[in-house]
Tab-separated table of C-alpha atoms in Angstrom:
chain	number	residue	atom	x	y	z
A	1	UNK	CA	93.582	-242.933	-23.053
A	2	UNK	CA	90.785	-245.629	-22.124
A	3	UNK	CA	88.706	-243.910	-19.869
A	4	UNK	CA	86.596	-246.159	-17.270
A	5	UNK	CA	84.204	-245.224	-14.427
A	6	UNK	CA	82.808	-246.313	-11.138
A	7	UNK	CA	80.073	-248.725	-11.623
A	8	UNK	CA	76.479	-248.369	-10.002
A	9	UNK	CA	77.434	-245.498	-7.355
A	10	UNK	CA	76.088	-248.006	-4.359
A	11	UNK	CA	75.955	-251.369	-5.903
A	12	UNK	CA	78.733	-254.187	-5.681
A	13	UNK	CA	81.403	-254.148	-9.276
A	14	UNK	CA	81.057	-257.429	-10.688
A	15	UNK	CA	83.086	-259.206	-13.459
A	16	UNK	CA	80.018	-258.464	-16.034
A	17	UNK	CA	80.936	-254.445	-15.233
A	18	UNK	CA	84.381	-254.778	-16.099
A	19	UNK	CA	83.434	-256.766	-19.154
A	20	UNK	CA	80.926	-254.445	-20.253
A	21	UNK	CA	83.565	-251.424	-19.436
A	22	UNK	CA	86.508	-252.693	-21.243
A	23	UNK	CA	85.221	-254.990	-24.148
A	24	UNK	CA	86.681	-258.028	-22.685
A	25	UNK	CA	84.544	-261.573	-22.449
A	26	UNK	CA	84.348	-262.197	-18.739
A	27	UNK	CA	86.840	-265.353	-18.853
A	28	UNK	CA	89.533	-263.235	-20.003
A	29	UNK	CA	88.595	-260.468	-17.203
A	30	UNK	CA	88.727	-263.406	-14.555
A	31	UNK	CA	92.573	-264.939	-15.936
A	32	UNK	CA	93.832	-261.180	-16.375
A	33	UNK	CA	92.519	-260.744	-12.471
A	34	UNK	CA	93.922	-264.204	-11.413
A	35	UNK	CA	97.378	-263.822	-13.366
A	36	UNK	CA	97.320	-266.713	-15.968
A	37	UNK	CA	100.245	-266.892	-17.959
A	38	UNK	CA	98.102	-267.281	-21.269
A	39	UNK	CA	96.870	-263.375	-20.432
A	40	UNK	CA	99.221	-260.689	-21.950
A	41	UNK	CA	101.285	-258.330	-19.292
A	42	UNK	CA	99.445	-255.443	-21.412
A	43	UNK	CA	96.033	-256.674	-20.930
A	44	UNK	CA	96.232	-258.234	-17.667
A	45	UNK	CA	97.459	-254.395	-16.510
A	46	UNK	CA	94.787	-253.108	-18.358
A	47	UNK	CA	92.577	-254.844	-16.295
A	48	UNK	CA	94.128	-254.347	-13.105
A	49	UNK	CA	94.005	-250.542	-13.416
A	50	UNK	CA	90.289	-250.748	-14.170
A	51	UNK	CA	89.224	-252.928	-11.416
A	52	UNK	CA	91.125	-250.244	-9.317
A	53	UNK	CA	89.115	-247.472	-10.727
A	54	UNK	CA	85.789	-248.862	-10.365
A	55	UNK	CA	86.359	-250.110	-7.049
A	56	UNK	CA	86.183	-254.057	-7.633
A	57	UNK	CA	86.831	-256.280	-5.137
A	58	UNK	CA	86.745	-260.198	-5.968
A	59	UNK	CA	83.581	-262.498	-3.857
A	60	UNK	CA	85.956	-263.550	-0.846
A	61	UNK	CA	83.884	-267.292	-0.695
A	62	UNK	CA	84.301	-267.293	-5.023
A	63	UNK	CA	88.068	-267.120	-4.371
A	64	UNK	CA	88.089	-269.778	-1.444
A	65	UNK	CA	86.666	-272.025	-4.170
A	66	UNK	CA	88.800	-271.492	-7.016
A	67	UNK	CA	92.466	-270.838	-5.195
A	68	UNK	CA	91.586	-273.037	-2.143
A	69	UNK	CA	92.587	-270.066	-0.450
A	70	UNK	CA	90.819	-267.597	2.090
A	71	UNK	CA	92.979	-264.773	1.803
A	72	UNK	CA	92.885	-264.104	5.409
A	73	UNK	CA	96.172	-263.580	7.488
A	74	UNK	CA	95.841	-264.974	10.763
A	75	UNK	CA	97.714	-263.424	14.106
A	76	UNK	CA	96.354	-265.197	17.534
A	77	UNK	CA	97.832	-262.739	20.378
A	78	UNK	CA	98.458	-264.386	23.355
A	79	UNK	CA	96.633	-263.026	26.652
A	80	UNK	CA	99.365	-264.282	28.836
A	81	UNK	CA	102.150	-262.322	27.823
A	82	UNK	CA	102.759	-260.338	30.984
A	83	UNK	CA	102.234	-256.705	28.886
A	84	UNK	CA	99.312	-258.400	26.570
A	85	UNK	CA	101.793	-256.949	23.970
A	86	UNK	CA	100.974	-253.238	24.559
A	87	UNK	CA	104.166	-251.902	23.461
A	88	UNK	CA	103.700	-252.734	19.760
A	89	UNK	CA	99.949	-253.527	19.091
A	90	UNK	CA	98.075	-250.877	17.951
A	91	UNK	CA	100.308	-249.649	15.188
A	92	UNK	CA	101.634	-253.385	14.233
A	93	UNK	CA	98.383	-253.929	13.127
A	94	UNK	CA	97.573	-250.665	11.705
A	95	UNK	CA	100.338	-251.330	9.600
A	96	UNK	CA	99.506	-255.324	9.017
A	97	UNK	CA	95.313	-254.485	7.614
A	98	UNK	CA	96.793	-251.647	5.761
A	99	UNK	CA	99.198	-253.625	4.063
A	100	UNK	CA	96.638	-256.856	3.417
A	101	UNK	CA	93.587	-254.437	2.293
A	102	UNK	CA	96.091	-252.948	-0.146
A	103	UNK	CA	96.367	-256.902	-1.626
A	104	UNK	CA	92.542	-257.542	-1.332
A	105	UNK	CA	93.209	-259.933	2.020
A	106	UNK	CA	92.066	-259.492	5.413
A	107	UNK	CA	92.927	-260.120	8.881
A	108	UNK	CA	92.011	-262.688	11.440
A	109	UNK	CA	92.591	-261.944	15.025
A	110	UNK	CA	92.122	-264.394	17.872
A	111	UNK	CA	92.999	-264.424	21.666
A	112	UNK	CA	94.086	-267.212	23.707
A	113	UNK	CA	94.843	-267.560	27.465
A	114	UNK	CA	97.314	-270.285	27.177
A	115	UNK	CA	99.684	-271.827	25.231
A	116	UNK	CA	97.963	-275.096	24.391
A	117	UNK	CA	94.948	-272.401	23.166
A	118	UNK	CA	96.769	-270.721	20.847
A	119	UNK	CA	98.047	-274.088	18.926
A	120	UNK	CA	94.619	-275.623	18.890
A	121	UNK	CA	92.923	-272.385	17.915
A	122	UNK	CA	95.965	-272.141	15.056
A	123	UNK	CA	94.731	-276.040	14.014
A	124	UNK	CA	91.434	-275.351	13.910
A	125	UNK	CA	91.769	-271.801	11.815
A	126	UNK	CA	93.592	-274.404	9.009
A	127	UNK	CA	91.384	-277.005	9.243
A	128	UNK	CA	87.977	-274.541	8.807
A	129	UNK	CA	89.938	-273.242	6.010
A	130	UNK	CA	89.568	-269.577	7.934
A	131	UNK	CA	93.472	-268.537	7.263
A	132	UNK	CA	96.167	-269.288	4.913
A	133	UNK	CA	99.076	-268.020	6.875
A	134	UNK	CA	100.298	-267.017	10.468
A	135	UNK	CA	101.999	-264.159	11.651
A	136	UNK	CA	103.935	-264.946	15.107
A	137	UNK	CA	104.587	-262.318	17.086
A	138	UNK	CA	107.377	-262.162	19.470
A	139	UNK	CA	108.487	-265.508	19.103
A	140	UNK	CA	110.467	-267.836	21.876
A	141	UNK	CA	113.992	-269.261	20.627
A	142	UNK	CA	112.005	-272.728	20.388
A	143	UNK	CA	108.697	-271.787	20.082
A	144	UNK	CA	105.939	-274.527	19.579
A	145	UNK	CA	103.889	-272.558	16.848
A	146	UNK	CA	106.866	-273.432	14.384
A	147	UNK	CA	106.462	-277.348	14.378
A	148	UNK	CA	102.777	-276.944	15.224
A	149	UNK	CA	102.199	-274.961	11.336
A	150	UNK	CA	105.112	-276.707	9.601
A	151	UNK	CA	102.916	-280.422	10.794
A	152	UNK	CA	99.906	-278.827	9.219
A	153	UNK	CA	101.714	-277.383	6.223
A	154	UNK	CA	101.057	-273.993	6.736
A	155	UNK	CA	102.869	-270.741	5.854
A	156	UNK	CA	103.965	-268.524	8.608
A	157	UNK	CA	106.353	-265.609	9.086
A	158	UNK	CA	108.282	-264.561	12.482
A	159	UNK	CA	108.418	-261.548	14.111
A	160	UNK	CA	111.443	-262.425	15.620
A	161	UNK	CA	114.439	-264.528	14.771
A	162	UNK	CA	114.118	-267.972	17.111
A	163	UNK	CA	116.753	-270.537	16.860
A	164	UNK	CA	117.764	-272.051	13.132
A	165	UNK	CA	115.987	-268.807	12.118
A	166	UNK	CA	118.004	-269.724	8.636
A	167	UNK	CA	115.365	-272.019	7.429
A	168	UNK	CA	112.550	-270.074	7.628
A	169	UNK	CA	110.658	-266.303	7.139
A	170	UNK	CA	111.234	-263.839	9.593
A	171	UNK	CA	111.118	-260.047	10.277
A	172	UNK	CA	113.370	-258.452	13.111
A	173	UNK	CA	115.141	-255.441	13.970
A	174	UNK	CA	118.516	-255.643	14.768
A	175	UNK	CA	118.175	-255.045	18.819
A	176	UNK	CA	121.770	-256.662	18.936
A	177	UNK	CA	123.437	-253.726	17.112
A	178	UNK	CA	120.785	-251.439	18.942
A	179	UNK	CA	122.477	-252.623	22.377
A	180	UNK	CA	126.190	-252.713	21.379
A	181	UNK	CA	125.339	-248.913	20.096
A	182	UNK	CA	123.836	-248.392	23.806
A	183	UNK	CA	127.069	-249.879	25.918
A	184	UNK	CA	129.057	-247.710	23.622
A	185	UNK	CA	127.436	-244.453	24.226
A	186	UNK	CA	127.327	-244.886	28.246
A	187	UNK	CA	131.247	-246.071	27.703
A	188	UNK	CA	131.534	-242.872	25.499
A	189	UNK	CA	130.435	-240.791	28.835
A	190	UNK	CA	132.737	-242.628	31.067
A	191	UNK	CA	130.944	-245.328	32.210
A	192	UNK	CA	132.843	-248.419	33.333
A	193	UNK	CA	130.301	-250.107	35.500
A	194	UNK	CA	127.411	-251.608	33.366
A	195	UNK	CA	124.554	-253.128	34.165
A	196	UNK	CA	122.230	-255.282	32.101
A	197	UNK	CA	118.298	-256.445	32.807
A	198	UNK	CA	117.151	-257.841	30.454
A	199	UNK	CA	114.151	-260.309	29.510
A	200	UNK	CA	112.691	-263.835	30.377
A	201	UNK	CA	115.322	-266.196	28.454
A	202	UNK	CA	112.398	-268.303	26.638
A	203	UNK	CA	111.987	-264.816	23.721
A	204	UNK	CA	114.222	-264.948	21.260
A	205	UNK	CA	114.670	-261.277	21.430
A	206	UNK	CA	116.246	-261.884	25.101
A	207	UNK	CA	119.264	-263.285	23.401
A	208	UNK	CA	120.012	-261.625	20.636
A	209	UNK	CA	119.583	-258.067	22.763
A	210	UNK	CA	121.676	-259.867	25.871
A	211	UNK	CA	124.462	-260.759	22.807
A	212	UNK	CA	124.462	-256.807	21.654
A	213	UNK	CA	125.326	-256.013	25.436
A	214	UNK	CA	127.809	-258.714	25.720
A	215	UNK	CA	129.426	-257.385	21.966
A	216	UNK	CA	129.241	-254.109	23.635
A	217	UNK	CA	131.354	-254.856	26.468
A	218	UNK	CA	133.676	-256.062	24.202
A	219	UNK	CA	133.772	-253.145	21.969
A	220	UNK	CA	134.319	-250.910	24.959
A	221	UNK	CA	137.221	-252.846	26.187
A	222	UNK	CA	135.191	-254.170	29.090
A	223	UNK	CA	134.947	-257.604	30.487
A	224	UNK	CA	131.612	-259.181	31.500
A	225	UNK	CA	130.669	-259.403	34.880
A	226	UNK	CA	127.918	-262.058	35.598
A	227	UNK	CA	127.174	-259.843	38.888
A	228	UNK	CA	125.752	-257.027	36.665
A	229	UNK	CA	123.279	-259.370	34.847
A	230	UNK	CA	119.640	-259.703	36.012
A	231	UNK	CA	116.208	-260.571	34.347
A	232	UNK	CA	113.030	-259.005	34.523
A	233	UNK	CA	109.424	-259.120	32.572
A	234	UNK	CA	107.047	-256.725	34.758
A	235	UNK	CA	107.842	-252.926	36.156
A	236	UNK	CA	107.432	-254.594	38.717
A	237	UNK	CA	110.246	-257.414	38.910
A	238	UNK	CA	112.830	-254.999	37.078
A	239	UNK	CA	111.932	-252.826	40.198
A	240	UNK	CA	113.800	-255.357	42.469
A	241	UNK	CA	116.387	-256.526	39.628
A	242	UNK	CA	117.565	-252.735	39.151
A	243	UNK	CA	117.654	-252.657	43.616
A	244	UNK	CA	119.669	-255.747	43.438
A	245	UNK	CA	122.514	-254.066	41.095
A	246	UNK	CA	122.520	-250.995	43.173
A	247	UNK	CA	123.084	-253.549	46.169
A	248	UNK	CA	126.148	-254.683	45.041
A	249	UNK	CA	129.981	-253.775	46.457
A	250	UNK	CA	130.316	-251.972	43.246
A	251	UNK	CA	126.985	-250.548	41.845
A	252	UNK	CA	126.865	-250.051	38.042
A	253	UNK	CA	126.802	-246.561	37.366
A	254	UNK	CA	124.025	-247.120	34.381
A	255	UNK	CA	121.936	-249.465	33.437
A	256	UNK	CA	120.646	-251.313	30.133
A	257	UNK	CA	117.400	-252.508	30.117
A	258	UNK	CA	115.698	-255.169	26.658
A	259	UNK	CA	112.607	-252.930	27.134
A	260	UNK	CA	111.016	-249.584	28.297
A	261	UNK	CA	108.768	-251.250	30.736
A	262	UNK	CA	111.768	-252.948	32.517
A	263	UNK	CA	113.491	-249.445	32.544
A	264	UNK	CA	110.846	-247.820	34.129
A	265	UNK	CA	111.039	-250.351	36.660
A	266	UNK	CA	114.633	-248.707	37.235
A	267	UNK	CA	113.105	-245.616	37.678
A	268	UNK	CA	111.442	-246.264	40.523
A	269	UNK	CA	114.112	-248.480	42.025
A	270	UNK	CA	116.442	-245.351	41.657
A	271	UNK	CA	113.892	-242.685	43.202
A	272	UNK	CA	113.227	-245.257	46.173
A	273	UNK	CA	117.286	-245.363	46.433
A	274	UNK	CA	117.190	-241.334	46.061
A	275	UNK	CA	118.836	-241.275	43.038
A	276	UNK	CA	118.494	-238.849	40.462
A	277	UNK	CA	118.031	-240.717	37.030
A	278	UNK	CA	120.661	-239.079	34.491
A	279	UNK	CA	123.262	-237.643	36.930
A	280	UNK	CA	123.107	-240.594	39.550
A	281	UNK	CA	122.345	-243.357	37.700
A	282	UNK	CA	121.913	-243.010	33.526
A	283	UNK	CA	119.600	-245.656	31.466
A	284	UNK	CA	118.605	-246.683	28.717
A	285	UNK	CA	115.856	-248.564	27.281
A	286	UNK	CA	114.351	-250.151	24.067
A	287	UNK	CA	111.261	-250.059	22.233
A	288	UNK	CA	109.812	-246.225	22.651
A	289	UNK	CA	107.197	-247.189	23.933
A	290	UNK	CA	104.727	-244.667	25.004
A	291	UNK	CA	105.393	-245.067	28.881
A	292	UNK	CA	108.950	-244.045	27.684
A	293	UNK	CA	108.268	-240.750	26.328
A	294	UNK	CA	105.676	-240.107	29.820
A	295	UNK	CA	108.702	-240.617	31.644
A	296	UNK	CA	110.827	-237.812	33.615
A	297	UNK	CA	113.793	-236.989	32.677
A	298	UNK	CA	112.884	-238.548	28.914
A	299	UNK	CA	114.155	-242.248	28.628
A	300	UNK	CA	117.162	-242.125	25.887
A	301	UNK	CA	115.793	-245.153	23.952
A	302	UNK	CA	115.397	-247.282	20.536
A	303	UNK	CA	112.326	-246.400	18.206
A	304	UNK	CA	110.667	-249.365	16.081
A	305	UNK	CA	108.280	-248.384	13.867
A	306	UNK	CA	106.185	-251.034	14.415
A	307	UNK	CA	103.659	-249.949	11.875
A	308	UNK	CA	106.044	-250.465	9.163
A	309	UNK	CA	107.195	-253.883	10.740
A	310	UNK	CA	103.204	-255.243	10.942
A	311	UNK	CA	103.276	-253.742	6.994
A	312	UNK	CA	106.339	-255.576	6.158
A	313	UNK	CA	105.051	-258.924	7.578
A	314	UNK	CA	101.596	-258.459	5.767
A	315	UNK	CA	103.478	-257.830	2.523
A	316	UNK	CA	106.104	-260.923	3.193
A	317	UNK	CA	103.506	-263.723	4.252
A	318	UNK	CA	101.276	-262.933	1.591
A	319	UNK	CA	104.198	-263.218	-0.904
A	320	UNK	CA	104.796	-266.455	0.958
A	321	UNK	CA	101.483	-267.939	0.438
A	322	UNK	CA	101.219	-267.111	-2.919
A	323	UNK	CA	104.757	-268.267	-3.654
A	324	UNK	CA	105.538	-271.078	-2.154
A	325	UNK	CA	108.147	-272.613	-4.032
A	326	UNK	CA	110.506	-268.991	-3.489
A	327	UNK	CA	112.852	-269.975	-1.030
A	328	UNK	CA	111.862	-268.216	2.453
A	329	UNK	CA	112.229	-264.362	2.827
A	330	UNK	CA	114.116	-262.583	5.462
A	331	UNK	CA	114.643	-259.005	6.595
A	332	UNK	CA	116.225	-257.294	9.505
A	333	UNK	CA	115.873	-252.945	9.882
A	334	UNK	CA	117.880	-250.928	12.419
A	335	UNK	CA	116.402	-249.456	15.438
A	336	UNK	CA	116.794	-245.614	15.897
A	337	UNK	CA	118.195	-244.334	18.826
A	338	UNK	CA	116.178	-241.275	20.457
A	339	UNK	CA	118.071	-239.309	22.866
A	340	UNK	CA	116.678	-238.192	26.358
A	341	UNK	CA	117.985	-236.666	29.582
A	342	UNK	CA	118.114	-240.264	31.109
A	343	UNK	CA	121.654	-240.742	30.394
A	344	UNK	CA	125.255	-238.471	31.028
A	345	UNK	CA	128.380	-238.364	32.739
A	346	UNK	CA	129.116	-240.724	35.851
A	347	UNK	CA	128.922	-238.089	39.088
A	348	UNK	CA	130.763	-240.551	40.721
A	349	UNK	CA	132.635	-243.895	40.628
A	350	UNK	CA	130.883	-247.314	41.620
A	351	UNK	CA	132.522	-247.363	44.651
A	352	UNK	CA	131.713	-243.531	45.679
A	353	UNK	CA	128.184	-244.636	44.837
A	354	UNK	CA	128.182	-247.942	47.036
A	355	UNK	CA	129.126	-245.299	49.632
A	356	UNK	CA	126.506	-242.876	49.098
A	357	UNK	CA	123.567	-245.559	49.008
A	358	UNK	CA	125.127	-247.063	51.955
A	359	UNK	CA	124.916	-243.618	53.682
A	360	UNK	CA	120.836	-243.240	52.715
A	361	UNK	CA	120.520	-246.536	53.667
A	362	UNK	CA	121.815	-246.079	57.059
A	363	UNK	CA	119.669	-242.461	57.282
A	364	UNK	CA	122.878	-240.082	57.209
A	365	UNK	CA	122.687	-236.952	56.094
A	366	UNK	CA	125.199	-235.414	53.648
């Protein structure tokens, strides 16, 4: 067994180590490292394993040169999202810089306030030759980053599945199913009554998790109702969506919200309303986020390991950039549904409940 060690305990490997290691001439070092086709498999793993084991790591500016690449993944986060993306953040990018570092790329993170920041911040990240690819998060159904990259021939991958999402690279999790499962499991406890807030229309996630509600209903045997319907994107706003439904002749008896932060906006609407959240009113929300699990009784929910999604993307644009001529790569993972005490039997029907709100709302005692 060939037996190498780690070079110069505090000094940078260089090609000349390896060469000097393995008995290779440093051309054939650089090809085995670069994958030319005139390198054997045998050889060009022999290499590999030996860069591992001494710890080399290729001159990021020598590679710019020679690929005309950067090996830098780019993700510009967008400041005006109304939860500056907190739900999914942290461990996305755990998960993306483990995945690149693994590959020998790195990550580029920039902020913008606006829109028309983000695409000329994208524009200028090409053009200064500062990123190869673009990860969009939480993309709109027609969402201007698309034909911004694809006019400056860049690779990008979706978080998200926008409209023709055929043509192109994306990562999602199946929310629709994750909703259809919901409606089924309030219908499995006997509710009839429904009620749906879900997210600003322009996210492609708002329609595909509004369709798994809709394919619910239809599952269950239950019509739509257009009454039952509302849209939220704050705690604050689903606060007043969730009062609205319970306003209505014939109150749903649960609600479904796209995320956690909408249904703890239902939360509160329900304690202002003196309900109790899992006999009175049952919900259910999406995401897992960490306000979920702070939350009392414990939002029944859907889990995304968004580590593993920010890994998968890393892994997928990087494949992209490398490969261009593969035809684009797609994947879609389930969400897992996590129980809580936020969800049970009806105590009553929606019109015993439009009674008892109308009671507390007139200040009667019962």
């Amino acid at each position: 067994m060939e037996t190498v060690r780690r070079s110069r305990d505090n000094a940078r490997v260089t090609i000349s180590d390896l060469s000097q290691a393995l008995s290779l001439t440093k051309g054939t070092i650089s090809r085995a490292l670069n994958g030319y086709p005139d390198i054997s498999e045998a050889t060009r793993i022999r290499v590999i394993r030996a860069a591992q084991a001494m710890g080399y790591r290729p001159l990021s500016h020598a590679q710019a040169i020679r690929t005309g690449r950067s090996q830098s993944l780019a993700l510009v986060i967008h400041l005006a999202e109304p939860d500056a993306y907190r739900p999914f953040l942290a461990e996305f990018l755990a998960g993306l810089t483990q995945a690149a570092s693994a590959e020998g790329w790195t990550i580029t993170i920039a902020t913008a306030d606006t829109e028309a920041d983000s695409l000329r911040l994208m524009r200028d990240l090409v053009q200064e030759r500062k990123a190869d690819g673009f990860i969009l998060p939480r993309v709109h159904r027609d969402d201007p980053r698309i034909a911004a990259l694809a006019a400056l021939d860049t690779p990008f991958i979706c978080y998200g599945r926008p409209k023709d999402a055929e043509r192109m690279s994306f990562f999602d999790i199946d929310s629709e199913a994750a909703m259809s499962e919901a409606v089924g499991k309030l219908a499995a406890l006997g509710h009839r009554r429904i009620g749906y807030i879900g997210s600003a229309q322009s996210y492609a996630f708002s329609h595909h998790r509004h369709a798994g509600y809709r394919a619910g209903l239809a599952l269950a045997g239950m019509d739509p109702a257009p009454e039952l319907v509302e849209a939220a994107v704050s705690r604050e706003e689903s606060v007043a969506a969730a009062a609205a439904l319970l306003r209505l002749a014939r109150p749903p008896t649960a609600i479904l919200c796209a995320t956690d932060v909408l249904a703890s906006g239902v939360y509160d609407a329900a304690a202002a309303a003196g309900l109790e959240i899992g006999a009175d009113l049952s919900v259910i929300g999406y995401d897992n986020a960490p306000e979920a699990q702070a939350m009392w009784p414990r939002l029944a929910t859907f889990a995304v390991d968004n580590r593993a999604a920010g890994a998968a993307l890393g892994r997928m644009l990087i494949a992209r950039i490398t490969e261009p001529e593969h035809p684009p790569s797609q994947m879609i993972l389930p969400a897992e549904f996590r129980p809580g005490g936020s969800i049970g039997q009806p105590a009553r029907t929606p019109e015993q409940l439009a009674q008892h709100l109308a009671r507390r709302r007139e200040g009667m005692t019962f």
